[in-house]
Amino acid sequence: MNQITRTAAAEKVMVIGGVAYTMANCPVRDVLDNIGGKWNTLIIQGLADGPVRFSALRRMIPDISQRMLTQTLRDLQRDGYLKRTVFPTQPPSVEYELTDLGQSFLAIVLPVVAWSTDNHERIRAARKVYDEGVL
Amino acid sequence: MNQITRTAAAEKVMVIGGVAYTMANCPVRDVLDNIGGKWNTLIIQGLADGPVRFSALRRMIPDISQRMLTQTLRDLQRDGYLKRTVFPTQPPSVEYELTDLGQSFLAIVLPVVAWSTDNHERIRAARKVYDEGVL
DNA sequence: CTGTATCCGGTCTGATACTG
DNA sequence: CAGTATCAGACCGGATACAG
């Protein structure tokens, strides 16, 4: 079970699987932030089939701004989900590729995606009922 | 695979599992928002063992403010993850309980939590390497 | 006990312009 | 091509006060 207690020093911690974490160093938060981020999972899935160049990712996800694509790629690289390779051509080209960790992450994300599509009818139905009841 | 294309009307859509969605009506977004939210998964896990009262949830998650607990419970109720029952006592008491959908959701969240704790060492290591390289 | 209402600062995101 | 810099609006989350 998941519960939260106070330490002797009155510091608030979460206890997950018998181990205590503060909000700032909670491993679940680190991962959940990446799952919940607006573009993270889309990019991870875009890299599922192998290395992809920056411009190719932009074409796969036209909604994303250049700024957000760069920033999200940096975040994912920082956490070790993907590797960035610069080819010294003119003009430069850059490839992004999932690491082993990234592929492992993809493997746990895919079930979530599947569950989402499987259950979105129920969610939308519940939402509609709720919204009508509130009116 | 997951890709994004433009329709004839130049509207941007995501194609997931062969079905097109706009950013606003994407089922994966609906679920990912609930996974990524700061308190959602904590509350879902808090309800794993059965109905829990509002005040009991507060004690389980001391970090959460009353405002956020109420709001997150509303969001989860709206999407059909949990059921709210008011007992007409004085003072009133309210119980929250996972629905079938909520339990199903919990079942897909738990692997993610497990993966997080299993891999957080690798993530922190990658992050440290990256941050030192950037210095 | 279980909420609602209000304010407010920080963060996230997008648009735009500029660069090696 | 693949970024970086800057700015502004939306949004999230917390603190506080109040209420049925």
PDB file of C-alpha atoms in Angstrom, chain A residues 1-6 12-14 16 21 23-39 41-42 45-49 59-63 74 77-81 100-101 104-105 108 111-113 115-117 119-120 122-124 126-128 130-131, chain B residues 1-6 12-14 16 21 23-39 41-42 45-49 59-63 74 77-81 100-101 104-105 108 111-113 115-117 119-120 122-124 126-128 130-131:
ATOM      1  CA  MET A   1       0.000   0.000   0.000  1.00  0.00           C
ATOM      2  CA  ASN A   2       0.885   3.573  -0.468  1.00  0.00           C
ATOM      3  CA  GLN A   3       0.886   5.924   2.455  1.00  0.00           C
ATOM      4  CA  ILE A   4       2.478   9.068   3.707  1.00  0.00           C
ATOM      5  CA  THR A   5       3.930   9.734   7.108  1.00  0.00           C
ATOM      6  CA  ARG A   6       5.831  12.371   8.957  1.00  0.00           C
ATOM      7  CA  LYS A  12       6.681  14.939   4.897  1.00  0.00           C
ATOM      8  CA  VAL A  13       7.610  11.841   2.974  1.00  0.00           C
ATOM      9  CA  MET A  14       5.868   9.285   0.824  1.00  0.00           C
ATOM     10  CA  ILE A  16       6.166   3.523  -1.653  1.00  0.00           C
ATOM     11  CA  TYR A  21      10.849   9.557  -0.562  1.00  0.00           C
ATOM     12  CA  MET A  23       8.244  14.853  -3.136  1.00  0.00           C
ATOM     13  CA  ALA A  24      11.436  16.163  -4.713  1.00  0.00           C
ATOM     14  CA  ASN A  25      13.312  12.897  -5.023  1.00  0.00           C
ATOM     15  CA  CYS A  26      10.472  10.464  -5.649  1.00  0.00           C
ATOM     16  CA  PRO A  27      11.322   8.088  -8.492  1.00  0.00           C
ATOM     17  CA  VAL A  28       7.677   7.633  -9.368  1.00  0.00           C
ATOM     18  CA  ARG A  29       7.317  11.365  -9.886  1.00  0.00           C
ATOM     19  CA  ASP A  30      10.335  11.390 -12.181  1.00  0.00           C
ATOM     20  CA  VAL A  31       8.732   8.802 -14.413  1.00  0.00           C
ATOM     21  CA  LEU A  32       5.188  10.102 -14.119  1.00  0.00           C
ATOM     22  CA  ASP A  33       6.334  13.532 -15.222  1.00  0.00           C
ATOM     23  CA  ASN A  34       7.683  11.985 -18.384  1.00  0.00           C
ATOM     24  CA  ILE A  35       4.518  10.004 -19.011  1.00  0.00           C
ATOM     25  CA  GLY A  36       2.261  12.913 -18.281  1.00  0.00           C
ATOM     26  CA  GLY A  37       4.195  15.513 -20.254  1.00  0.00           C
ATOM     27  CA  LYS A  38       2.353  16.726 -23.294  1.00  0.00           C
ATOM     28  CA  TRP A  39       4.853  15.523 -25.900  1.00  0.00           C
ATOM     29  CA  THR A  41       5.191   9.782 -25.052  1.00  0.00           C
ATOM     30  CA  LEU A  42       4.478  10.976 -28.583  1.00  0.00           C
ATOM     31  CA  GLN A  45       6.612   6.381 -29.838  1.00  0.00           C
ATOM     32  CA  GLY A  46       7.942   8.283 -32.825  1.00  0.00           C
ATOM     33  CA  LEU A  47      11.357   6.790 -32.150  1.00  0.00           C
ATOM     34  CA  ALA A  48      10.022   3.258 -31.691  1.00  0.00           C
ATOM     35  CA  ASP A  49      11.178   2.016 -35.099  1.00  0.00           C
ATOM     36  CA  ARG A  59       6.895  16.151 -39.616  1.00  0.00           C
ATOM     37  CA  MET A  60       5.588  13.257 -37.537  1.00  0.00           C
ATOM     38  CA  ILE A  61       4.219  15.641 -34.910  1.00  0.00           C
ATOM     39  CA  PRO A  62       3.233  18.824 -36.778  1.00  0.00           C
ATOM     40  CA  ASP A  63       1.472  20.252 -33.730  1.00  0.00           C
ATOM     41  CA  ARG A  74      16.630  17.458 -24.029  1.00  0.00           C
ATOM     42  CA  GLN A  77      18.010  12.719 -23.201  1.00  0.00           C
ATOM     43  CA  ARG A  78      18.850  13.983 -19.741  1.00  0.00           C
ATOM     44  CA  ASP A  79      16.947  11.137 -18.105  1.00  0.00           C
ATOM     45  CA  GLY A  80      18.661   8.608 -20.359  1.00  0.00           C
ATOM     46  CA  TYR A  81      15.682   7.650 -22.504  1.00  0.00           C
ATOM     47  CA  ASP A 100      17.806   0.487 -23.819  1.00  0.00           C
ATOM     48  CA  LEU A 101      16.149   2.424 -21.019  1.00  0.00           C
ATOM     49  CA  SER A 104      12.093  -0.400 -21.730  1.00  0.00           C
ATOM     50  CA  PHE A 105      10.072   2.724 -21.044  1.00  0.00           C
ATOM     51  CA  ILE A 108       5.524   0.056 -20.224  1.00  0.00           C
ATOM     52  CA  PRO A 111      -0.027  -0.899 -22.422  1.00  0.00           C
ATOM     53  CA  VAL A 112      -1.141   2.458 -21.086  1.00  0.00           C
ATOM     54  CA  VAL A 113      -1.834   3.688 -24.605  1.00  0.00           C
ATOM     55  CA  TRP A 115      -5.777   0.843 -22.180  1.00  0.00           C
ATOM     56  CA  SER A 116      -6.578   4.432 -23.082  1.00  0.00           C
ATOM     57  CA  THR A 117      -8.055   3.563 -26.440  1.00  0.00           C
ATOM     58  CA  ASN A 119     -11.526   2.536 -22.278  1.00  0.00           C
ATOM     59  CA  HIS A 120     -12.023   6.005 -23.677  1.00  0.00           C
ATOM     60  CA  ARG A 122     -16.348   4.595 -20.819  1.00  0.00           C
ATOM     61  CA  ILE A 123     -14.457   7.688 -19.758  1.00  0.00           C
ATOM     62  CA  ARG A 124     -16.291   9.935 -22.181  1.00  0.00           C
ATOM     63  CA  ALA A 126     -18.854   8.994 -17.470  1.00  0.00           C
ATOM     64  CA  ARG A 127     -17.768  12.538 -18.201  1.00  0.00           C
ATOM     65  CA  LYS A 128     -20.961  13.264 -20.111  1.00  0.00           C
ATOM     66  CA  TYR A 130     -21.223  13.919 -14.726  1.00  0.00           C
ATOM     67  CA  ASP A 131     -21.373  17.147 -16.712  1.00  0.00           C
TER      68      ASP A 131
ATOM     69  CA  MET B   1       3.133   3.031 -35.113  1.00  0.00           C
ATOM     70  CA  ASN B   2       2.200   6.444 -34.102  1.00  0.00           C
ATOM     71  CA  GLN B   3       2.234   9.211 -36.615  1.00  0.00           C
ATOM     72  CA  ILE B   4       0.615  12.494 -37.337  1.00  0.00           C
ATOM     73  CA  THR B   5      -0.758  13.682 -40.631  1.00  0.00           C
ATOM     74  CA  ARG B   6      -2.670  16.570 -42.074  1.00  0.00           C
ATOM     75  CA  LYS B  12      -3.635  18.494 -37.607  1.00  0.00           C
ATOM     76  CA  VAL B  13      -4.523  15.114 -36.223  1.00  0.00           C
ATOM     77  CA  MET B  14      -2.744  12.273 -34.491  1.00  0.00           C
ATOM     78  CA  ILE B  16      -2.913   6.192 -33.028  1.00  0.00           C
ATOM     79  CA  TYR B  21      -7.754  12.218 -33.137  1.00  0.00           C
ATOM     80  CA  MET B  23      -5.295  17.058 -29.653  1.00  0.00           C
ATOM     81  CA  ALA B  24      -8.523  17.989 -27.878  1.00  0.00           C
ATOM     82  CA  ASN B  25     -10.332  14.679 -28.177  1.00  0.00           C
ATOM     83  CA  CYS B  26      -7.431  12.248 -27.913  1.00  0.00           C
ATOM     84  CA  PRO B  27      -8.233   9.375 -25.546  1.00  0.00           C
ATOM     85  CA  VAL B  28      -4.576   8.881 -24.720  1.00  0.00           C
ATOM     86  CA  ARG B  29      -4.330  12.483 -23.550  1.00  0.00           C
ATOM     87  CA  ASP B  30      -7.355  12.008 -21.314  1.00  0.00           C
ATOM     88  CA  VAL B  31      -5.679   9.111 -19.554  1.00  0.00           C
ATOM     89  CA  LEU B  32      -2.172  10.545 -19.568  1.00  0.00           C
ATOM     90  CA  ASP B  33      -3.421  13.704 -17.893  1.00  0.00           C
ATOM     91  CA  ASN B  34      -4.705  11.565 -15.058  1.00  0.00           C
ATOM     92  CA  ILE B  35      -1.472   9.623 -14.796  1.00  0.00           C
ATOM     93  CA  GLY B  36       0.669  12.711 -14.953  1.00  0.00           C
ATOM     94  CA  GLY B  37      -1.326  14.835 -12.517  1.00  0.00           C
ATOM     95  CA  LYS B  38       0.484  15.483  -9.281  1.00  0.00           C
ATOM     96  CA  TRP B  39      -1.985  13.731  -6.976  1.00  0.00           C
ATOM     97  CA  THR B  41      -2.154   8.246  -8.890  1.00  0.00           C
ATOM     98  CA  LEU B  42      -1.490   8.785  -5.193  1.00  0.00           C
ATOM     99  CA  GLN B  45      -3.512   3.986  -4.816  1.00  0.00           C
ATOM    100  CA  GLY B  46      -4.909   5.265  -1.547  1.00  0.00           C
ATOM    101  CA  LEU B  47      -8.283   3.841  -2.513  1.00  0.00           C
ATOM    102  CA  ALA B  48      -6.849   0.494  -3.597  1.00  0.00           C
ATOM    103  CA  ASP B  49      -7.978  -1.370  -0.489  1.00  0.00           C
ATOM    104  CA  ARG B  59      -4.154  11.798   6.597  1.00  0.00           C
ATOM    105  CA  MET B  60      -2.730   9.379   4.046  1.00  0.00           C
ATOM    106  CA  ILE B  61      -1.409  12.247   1.935  1.00  0.00           C
ATOM    107  CA  PRO B  62      -0.521  15.066   4.341  1.00  0.00           C
ATOM    108  CA  ASP B  63       1.231  17.047   1.613  1.00  0.00           C
ATOM    109  CA  ARG B  74     -13.788  15.667  -8.598  1.00  0.00           C
ATOM    110  CA  GLN B  77     -15.048  11.128 -10.283  1.00  0.00           C
ATOM    111  CA  ARG B  78     -15.922  12.979 -13.474  1.00  0.00           C
ATOM    112  CA  ASP B  79     -13.934  10.526 -15.579  1.00  0.00           C
ATOM    113  CA  GLY B  80     -15.588   7.586 -13.854  1.00  0.00           C
ATOM    114  CA  TYR B  81     -12.594   6.326 -11.887  1.00  0.00           C
ATOM    115  CA  ASP B 100     -14.518  -1.019 -11.912  1.00  0.00           C
ATOM    116  CA  LEU B 101     -12.895   1.444 -14.287  1.00  0.00           C
ATOM    117  CA  SER B 104      -8.775  -1.362 -14.059  1.00  0.00           C
ATOM    118  CA  PHE B 105      -6.842   1.892 -14.145  1.00  0.00           C
ATOM    119  CA  ILE B 108      -2.216  -0.470 -15.400  1.00  0.00           C
ATOM    120  CA  PRO B 111       3.350  -1.672 -13.393  1.00  0.00           C
ATOM    121  CA  VAL B 112       4.385   1.893 -14.097  1.00  0.00           C
ATOM    122  CA  VAL B 113       5.067   2.480 -10.416  1.00  0.00           C
ATOM    123  CA  TRP B 115       9.053   0.215 -13.326  1.00  0.00           C
ATOM    124  CA  SER B 116       9.790   3.601 -11.799  1.00  0.00           C
ATOM    125  CA  THR B 117      11.305   2.189  -8.648  1.00  0.00           C
ATOM    126  CA  ASN B 119      14.779   2.007 -12.941  1.00  0.00           C
ATOM    127  CA  HIS B 120      15.202   5.170 -10.948  1.00  0.00           C
ATOM    128  CA  ARG B 122      19.544   4.409 -14.040  1.00  0.00           C
ATOM    129  CA  ILE B 123      17.565   7.586 -14.522  1.00  0.00           C
ATOM    130  CA  ARG B 124      19.381   9.425 -11.748  1.00  0.00           C
ATOM    131  CA  ALA B 126      21.917   9.408 -16.562  1.00  0.00           C
ATOM    132  CA  ARG B 127      20.758  12.729 -15.192  1.00  0.00           C
ATOM    133  CA  LYS B 128      23.943  13.180 -13.208  1.00  0.00           C
ATOM    134  CA  TYR B 130      24.159  14.812 -18.378  1.00  0.00           C
ATOM    135  CA  ASP B 131      24.225  17.629 -15.838  1.00  0.00           C
TER     136      ASP B 131
END
